[in-house]
XYZ file of C-alpha atoms in Angstrom:
524
model
C 100.316 89.692 86.547
C 100.194 88.425 83.486
C 101.212 90.588 80.331
C 102.094 89.317 76.612
C 105.191 91.002 75.323
C 108.416 89.173 74.119
C 111.948 89.997 75.550
C 115.774 89.892 74.154
C 119.157 89.469 75.843
C 119.668 91.771 78.695
C 120.931 95.178 77.081
C 123.300 96.573 80.346
C 122.681 98.432 82.935
C 122.134 102.224 83.985
C 124.037 103.799 86.773
C 123.514 106.816 87.685
C 119.861 107.602 85.781
C 118.921 111.008 85.934
C 117.339 113.506 85.811
C 117.556 112.876 90.048
C 115.255 114.276 92.786
C 116.022 115.443 96.140
C 114.377 112.715 98.112
C 114.414 109.668 95.047
C 117.024 108.528 92.937
C 117.331 106.037 90.538
C 120.208 104.387 91.162
C 120.532 100.974 88.814
C 117.990 100.111 85.862
C 117.861 97.117 84.382
C 116.706 96.503 80.645
C 114.724 93.046 78.664
C 114.645 93.922 74.849
C 111.168 93.113 74.143
C 109.328 92.117 70.582
C 105.821 93.089 70.483
C 105.401 90.213 67.605
C 105.771 87.551 69.883
C 103.686 85.995 72.654
C 105.543 86.620 75.804
C 104.588 87.617 79.464
C 107.065 88.841 82.507
C 106.472 88.608 86.394
C 108.451 90.495 88.920
C 108.840 88.771 92.285
C 111.126 91.073 94.843
C 113.101 89.145 97.081
C 114.336 91.701 99.629
C 117.676 91.716 100.784
C 117.926 88.325 98.584
C 117.061 89.942 94.961
C 115.067 89.445 92.927
C 113.216 87.264 90.150
C 111.897 87.946 86.793
C 109.771 85.385 85.375
C 109.423 85.656 81.530
C 107.231 83.336 80.141
C 107.236 82.136 76.359
C 105.046 80.950 74.007
C 101.505 80.125 72.741
C 99.070 78.450 75.041
C 96.904 77.598 72.661
C 99.461 75.983 70.157
C 100.771 72.918 69.985
C 104.479 73.843 71.035
C 105.679 73.670 75.239
C 105.682 76.979 76.563
C 108.771 77.596 78.422
C 109.666 79.537 81.400
C 112.406 81.174 82.106
C 113.898 82.256 85.572
C 116.163 84.926 86.384
C 117.386 85.898 89.394
C 119.364 88.726 90.315
C 121.182 90.587 93.347
C 120.161 93.915 94.767
C 121.985 95.589 92.277
C 119.726 94.109 89.209
C 123.174 91.813 88.451
C 122.531 87.888 87.694
C 123.129 85.697 90.094
C 121.469 82.370 87.796
C 119.339 81.474 85.499
C 117.539 78.515 84.597
C 114.525 77.300 82.393
C 111.224 74.498 82.340
C 108.726 73.553 79.378
C 105.197 72.849 79.840
C 102.888 71.340 77.968
C 100.634 74.187 75.836
C 97.317 73.108 77.352
C 98.244 73.970 80.789
C 97.720 77.392 81.678
C 99.274 78.998 84.824
C 96.350 80.721 87.249
C 97.708 81.481 90.165
C 101.414 82.011 91.764
C 102.965 82.629 95.097
C 105.850 82.524 97.308
C 107.672 81.091 100.800
C 110.912 82.327 101.903
C 112.339 79.572 100.175
C 110.331 78.490 96.968
C 107.735 80.592 94.450
C 105.322 78.054 93.223
C 103.326 77.864 90.333
C 99.887 76.581 89.423
C 99.010 74.823 86.413
C 96.300 74.016 85.264
C 94.641 71.587 82.261
C 92.425 73.848 79.903
C 88.865 72.233 79.963
C 90.021 69.799 82.488
C 90.862 68.849 86.350
C 94.691 67.684 85.745
C 96.993 70.481 87.792
C 100.613 71.101 87.618
C 102.022 72.665 90.648
C 106.012 73.973 89.215
C 108.312 74.631 92.523
C 111.620 77.174 91.850
C 114.282 77.274 94.265
C 114.954 80.096 94.740
C 118.515 79.769 96.241
C 119.862 77.905 92.868
C 116.985 77.818 90.445
C 116.717 74.571 90.359
C 112.815 73.092 89.163
C 110.271 70.291 90.548
C 106.988 69.758 89.196
C 104.004 68.204 90.926
C 100.987 66.339 89.395
C 97.584 66.550 90.590
C 93.810 66.223 90.101
C 91.190 69.275 91.178
C 88.777 66.616 92.037
C 86.206 68.873 90.016
C 85.821 71.725 87.634
C 86.120 74.387 90.514
C 86.937 78.283 90.233
C 90.466 78.844 91.858
C 90.379 82.297 93.276
C 93.085 81.642 96.361
C 96.193 79.740 95.933
C 98.777 79.384 99.151
C 101.396 77.092 100.678
C 102.748 75.817 103.946
C 105.260 73.761 103.771
C 105.263 70.791 101.487
C 100.875 71.767 100.896
C 99.383 73.491 98.750
C 95.531 74.850 99.890
C 93.715 75.858 96.360
C 90.467 77.780 97.404
C 87.578 78.094 95.077
C 83.964 78.150 94.055
C 82.289 75.097 92.607
C 78.610 75.405 91.762
C 78.533 79.078 93.411
C 80.152 76.677 97.121
C 83.409 77.311 98.133
C 85.787 74.777 98.531
C 89.686 74.534 99.339
C 91.512 71.422 98.018
C 94.425 70.522 99.707
C 97.146 69.322 97.755
C 100.316 67.036 98.822
C 103.666 67.840 97.649
C 104.881 64.444 99.338
C 102.564 61.616 97.475
C 100.656 64.392 95.265
C 97.031 63.267 96.331
C 93.989 65.591 96.928
C 91.029 66.029 99.271
C 89.283 68.987 100.374
C 88.696 70.704 103.489
C 85.399 69.775 105.523
C 83.038 72.305 106.469
C 83.018 74.864 104.109
C 80.673 73.657 100.972
C 77.445 75.041 102.284
C 74.559 77.119 100.600
C 74.733 80.982 100.637
C 78.323 80.788 101.571
C 81.480 82.525 99.453
C 85.424 82.220 99.997
C 86.575 85.743 101.468
C 90.307 84.298 101.785
C 92.835 81.965 102.921
C 96.045 82.707 105.394
C 98.726 80.384 106.035
C 100.423 80.564 110.487
C 103.966 79.193 109.358
C 104.534 80.075 113.143
C 102.078 78.093 114.048
C 101.797 76.111 110.888
C 97.640 76.579 110.654
C 95.544 77.462 107.453
C 92.767 79.865 108.089
C 89.979 80.518 105.887
C 88.337 83.270 105.690
C 84.228 83.050 104.624
C 81.393 85.181 104.116
C 77.411 84.263 104.694
C 74.533 86.111 103.322
C 71.246 85.001 106.033
C 68.170 87.054 106.062
C 69.888 90.017 105.102
C 72.843 89.722 107.874
C 76.235 89.118 106.784
C 78.669 87.016 108.755
C 81.992 86.508 108.915
C 83.463 82.996 109.909
C 87.217 82.570 110.384
C 87.393 78.384 109.857
C 91.312 77.004 111.524
C 92.630 74.102 110.209
C 96.217 71.830 111.180
C 98.565 71.642 108.625
C 97.355 67.791 107.558
C 93.817 69.405 107.187
C 92.020 69.101 110.304
C 89.358 71.643 111.715
C 90.675 72.588 114.454
C 88.586 75.708 115.834
C 85.611 78.170 114.478
C 84.967 81.408 114.988
C 82.147 83.195 113.756
C 81.271 87.154 113.634
C 77.431 88.082 113.602
C 76.800 90.808 110.642
C 73.785 91.912 112.572
C 74.716 94.767 113.032
C 77.966 95.568 111.213
C 78.671 93.030 108.317
C 82.881 92.416 107.556
C 83.804 92.655 104.506
C 87.215 91.955 104.957
C 89.191 90.457 107.751
C 93.589 90.142 107.798
C 94.761 88.589 110.955
C 97.919 89.660 112.593
C 99.238 87.200 114.971
C 100.437 89.284 118.401
C 101.733 85.983 120.505
C 101.101 82.776 120.721
C 97.801 83.589 122.575
C 96.702 86.527 121.019
C 96.158 87.718 117.059
C 94.270 90.844 115.807
C 91.940 91.256 113.184
C 91.690 94.329 110.612
C 89.328 95.156 107.777
C 86.696 97.300 106.731
C 82.942 96.445 107.337
C 79.284 97.941 105.608
C 75.981 98.390 107.968
C 73.761 97.223 104.749
C 75.657 93.866 103.709
C 76.946 95.338 100.354
C 80.392 95.894 99.235
C 80.556 99.590 99.850
C 82.261 100.382 103.392
C 81.634 102.722 106.192
C 84.359 102.500 107.680
C 87.567 99.802 109.651
C 87.281 97.510 112.076
C 89.982 95.610 114.617
C 89.279 93.054 117.053
C 91.056 90.439 119.164
C 91.292 87.460 118.920
C 92.555 85.249 122.112
C 92.823 81.733 122.705
C 90.850 80.972 119.424
C 88.217 83.332 120.664
C 86.591 86.710 118.767
C 86.389 89.273 121.795
C 83.760 90.964 120.506
C 82.958 93.358 123.017
C 85.734 94.697 122.272
C 85.582 95.196 118.666
C 86.226 98.547 117.939
C 84.211 100.060 114.468
C 85.960 103.495 113.383
C 83.805 105.204 110.655
C 85.474 107.000 107.843
C 83.640 110.311 109.522
C 85.600 109.406 112.568
C 89.257 109.329 110.775
C 90.527 112.852 110.763
C 92.142 112.757 107.433
C 90.100 110.226 105.705
C 88.584 113.702 103.084
C 92.062 115.140 102.460
C 92.040 113.939 98.971
C 88.808 116.066 98.419
C 90.250 119.783 96.914
C 89.185 122.196 100.610
C 86.073 123.455 99.078
C 84.350 120.035 98.464
C 85.566 118.320 101.988
C 84.736 121.747 104.306
C 80.754 120.377 102.990
C 81.531 117.219 103.427
C 82.660 117.874 107.227
C 79.659 119.902 107.774
C 77.051 117.614 106.454
C 78.705 115.006 108.897
C 78.682 117.058 111.444
C 74.805 118.182 111.002
C 73.881 114.562 110.705
C 76.275 113.989 114.420
C 74.088 117.042 115.324
C 70.786 114.853 114.268
C 71.640 111.595 116.341
C 72.098 110.479 112.598
C 75.173 108.452 110.662
C 76.589 109.390 107.414
C 76.651 106.412 104.665
C 79.649 106.142 102.933
C 79.498 103.846 99.638
C 83.784 103.017 98.887
C 85.023 100.260 97.264
C 88.592 99.457 99.363
C 90.870 97.505 98.500
C 92.951 96.385 101.162
C 96.906 95.659 101.525
C 98.482 93.300 104.127
C 99.230 94.500 107.569
C 102.247 96.040 108.040
C 104.001 94.741 111.352
C 105.630 97.689 113.671
C 106.414 98.154 116.933
C 103.485 99.361 117.896
C 101.584 97.160 116.646
C 100.366 96.947 112.746
C 99.544 100.016 109.978
C 96.642 99.498 107.664
C 96.812 100.841 103.911
C 93.977 100.618 101.794
C 93.165 102.077 98.338
C 89.747 103.580 97.659
C 88.950 102.329 94.197
C 86.006 102.667 91.986
C 85.192 100.339 88.553
C 85.262 102.915 85.467
C 82.427 101.715 82.375
C 82.097 102.702 79.025
C 78.804 102.412 76.824
C 78.427 100.575 73.465
C 76.692 102.583 70.735
C 77.072 99.907 68.967
C 74.856 98.044 70.891
C 72.790 100.577 70.970
C 68.461 99.440 70.634
C 65.575 101.247 70.901
C 62.206 99.375 73.196
C 59.211 99.829 73.815
C 60.538 104.123 72.536
C 63.439 103.864 75.491
C 66.480 104.276 74.254
C 69.089 102.099 75.998
C 72.634 100.973 75.465
C 75.286 98.241 77.024
C 77.839 99.196 79.510
C 81.374 96.991 79.797
C 83.998 97.301 82.542
C 86.677 100.017 81.434
C 89.508 99.133 84.422
C 89.763 100.712 87.532
C 89.970 104.245 88.932
C 92.226 104.779 92.261
C 90.834 108.328 94.062
C 92.736 107.793 97.415
C 94.867 105.639 99.745
C 94.433 106.045 103.932
C 97.301 105.193 106.072
C 95.922 103.938 109.885
C 98.519 102.890 112.691
C 96.911 100.855 115.302
C 98.222 99.395 118.725
C 98.905 95.908 120.238
C 95.264 96.221 121.701
C 93.693 97.159 119.097
C 93.500 100.885 119.567
C 93.602 103.378 116.563
C 96.774 105.389 117.152
C 96.467 108.058 114.250
C 95.411 107.878 110.532
C 96.839 109.891 107.144
C 95.593 110.088 103.603
C 97.396 109.875 100.158
C 95.075 111.722 97.376
C 95.885 110.178 93.979
C 94.579 112.321 90.915
C 93.636 110.323 87.440
C 95.109 107.161 88.518
C 93.449 103.540 86.001
C 94.568 100.235 86.164
C 92.398 97.512 83.925
C 93.608 95.064 86.862
C 92.752 95.842 90.311
C 95.654 95.095 92.378
C 97.894 97.407 94.724
C 99.903 100.414 92.986
C 100.291 102.344 96.058
C 103.334 100.807 98.247
C 105.057 101.868 101.774
C 108.486 102.054 102.629
C 109.379 102.229 106.501
C 112.163 104.088 107.942
C 111.777 104.244 112.174
C 108.523 105.900 112.964
C 108.673 107.378 109.399
C 106.517 106.089 106.383
C 107.042 106.786 102.379
C 104.214 106.064 99.742
C 104.664 105.969 96.700
C 102.611 105.419 93.527
C 103.548 105.210 89.785
C 101.662 106.964 86.728
C 102.377 107.899 83.521
C 106.551 107.927 83.875
C 106.307 109.111 87.319
C 106.576 108.297 90.728
C 104.922 110.157 93.060
C 105.375 110.030 96.892
C 105.196 111.570 100.415
C 106.321 111.504 103.688
C 104.725 110.904 106.969
C 104.960 110.956 110.492
C 101.774 109.180 111.945
C 98.907 111.818 111.466
C 101.695 114.602 109.763
C 102.306 115.315 106.122
C 106.711 116.086 106.713
C 107.440 117.277 103.185
C 105.925 118.241 100.068
C 104.503 115.926 97.250
C 107.196 114.449 94.617
C 107.178 112.751 91.757
C 110.539 111.421 89.910
C 110.077 111.021 86.072
C 111.784 108.043 84.893
C 111.136 109.389 80.964
C 114.801 111.363 80.794
C 117.143 108.057 80.713
C 120.451 108.989 79.468
C 121.986 112.130 77.170
C 120.450 111.251 73.560
C 117.314 109.520 74.711
C 114.252 109.801 75.485
C 110.895 107.717 76.351
C 108.283 107.337 74.077
C 105.362 105.697 76.292
C 105.309 104.035 79.446
C 102.956 100.974 79.977
C 101.796 99.003 82.695
C 103.708 100.511 85.457
C 104.193 98.866 88.654
C 106.011 99.350 91.773
C 106.788 97.175 95.007
C 108.635 98.279 98.281
C 111.714 96.143 97.932
C 114.098 96.417 101.620
C 115.025 99.134 103.476
C 114.761 102.449 101.832
C 114.312 101.198 97.669
C 111.925 100.594 95.583
C 111.566 99.199 92.909
C 109.845 100.189 89.500
C 108.838 98.623 86.524
C 107.330 98.161 83.220
C 107.246 98.516 79.370
C 108.878 101.504 77.478
C 109.692 102.144 73.950
C 112.641 104.130 74.347
C 114.030 106.101 71.010
C 117.650 108.288 70.427
C 116.790 111.890 69.615
C 119.401 112.512 67.220
C 119.745 109.788 65.259
C 117.764 107.819 62.826
C 118.039 104.411 64.442
C 114.804 102.573 65.328
C 113.613 102.660 69.066
C 113.514 99.973 71.190
C 110.539 98.519 73.206
C 111.762 97.172 76.809
C 110.761 95.886 79.502
C 112.738 97.606 82.464
C 113.961 97.175 86.482
C 114.790 100.472 88.213
C 115.821 100.257 91.610
C 114.965 103.648 93.580
C 116.323 105.000 96.505
C 115.955 107.329 98.987
C 117.314 108.827 102.507
C 115.558 110.905 105.193
C 116.950 112.559 108.551
C 115.180 111.789 111.686
C 112.765 115.369 111.116
C 111.794 113.630 107.434
C 114.114 116.116 105.215
C 115.845 114.032 102.241
C 119.756 113.818 102.673
C 121.657 114.133 99.488
C 124.964 111.642 98.786
C 128.301 113.463 98.362
C 128.250 111.654 95.263
C 124.682 112.634 93.858
C 125.653 115.186 91.285
C 122.703 114.840 88.851
C 124.821 114.116 85.978
C 123.093 111.058 84.339
C 125.810 108.671 83.154
C 126.059 104.946 81.895
C 127.624 101.877 82.482
C 127.125 98.530 80.974
C 127.756 95.438 82.974
C 127.560 92.323 79.935
C 128.268 92.892 76.204
C 124.928 95.138 74.788
C 122.412 94.142 72.048
């Protein structure tokens, strides 16, 4: 994510932040001071049990001065491990970033040109390397993936898909074969580190039918296999691959019936030895999910269910028009979980551009972010059978950028779903198709005694490791009984939950609910 805010030095750590809730408790807080008058951006990369990487970019890409990248890695208690810096030319802008087990990568592109740079950061010690190359043409970059010492850069050129292969060894570029065709668009790129292959997903429109194709390439860029899934009946909108073993994988995503981005349900198909078992593909309509409509109010939900039953008795299917943001698949002991968020674009009208044409009044509309209505979770076994489904209602949550807001954390057979909103974290505990406790909300607005949060912006949440989430964003904080000016900070909050086998909260004896403040290092 790219946020233009300024940062200062480390303010300190807040421990035992309150108020505390029975289920989700803040344990450690890190603050970085900011200054909105300067041009800077923040990016947070959770590293699981290895901690977290915070990247701060200082400078203006449109000035003549170099832009400085500041990389700061912290452990799971948000204590600093190392810090490093790297300066880039101001006419190179960050386009995409991605991460492997050992490195974080930033794809930088020359403004108005074809030259690229890839900045590699060693997560162990912060050492940086810069690799320079060429895009070969003016491609609109959409996807950036890394496999070992090769970068795969996917995008569109003249409305056709193109995937560029860039080698770190000799810093040369080439184009993957078999993709640059009419009526085809790039869907996704997925790498398989175990098999050392790359899967390029494309979809194509042919006479109102949408085909979904998986092109599998070797590490060197040789086309190994092509799987085409005909969209004559149902069109696949997205596809996520999860290997089950060396011979078999599951392809899971959402589908439509009319070659549009509006989903009718989810599908699961098995792939064995490079071939799709299309006869075993299972299409599950939203109408067949038991809890998909739980986000609605009871009367509206009942009307929807009555309509579905009525149309089924008439031999008709109910048509849906849902947009889905499908997350990466979550492996489980039984198979996998599919998590997706339902959203719709928000628009605003511009009265300044209102015109009268032929006696009719018209005005321009422009997109103003996205609104999320609910998330749903499905359990699927290794043979592609739907085991259960559940739903998390989302109330009045909007975001200017479309990115995952709901995060999932696992404890045995329990799943905790949570999302940030207006300085609070809302969470729910699920066990298959059961919702265990009531939905809870944890406020991050009250920090320590005599301080309060005036507002929060760009709030994000990440499932970190074990029973821990990581919340981060911007806050403006003011003393309650002091004339001191408010401070603006970029914060990271470690949040912890503890549940028994029945999903009930376990309170730690040390959690007395009293907010205390401890510092690490000097405060500024």
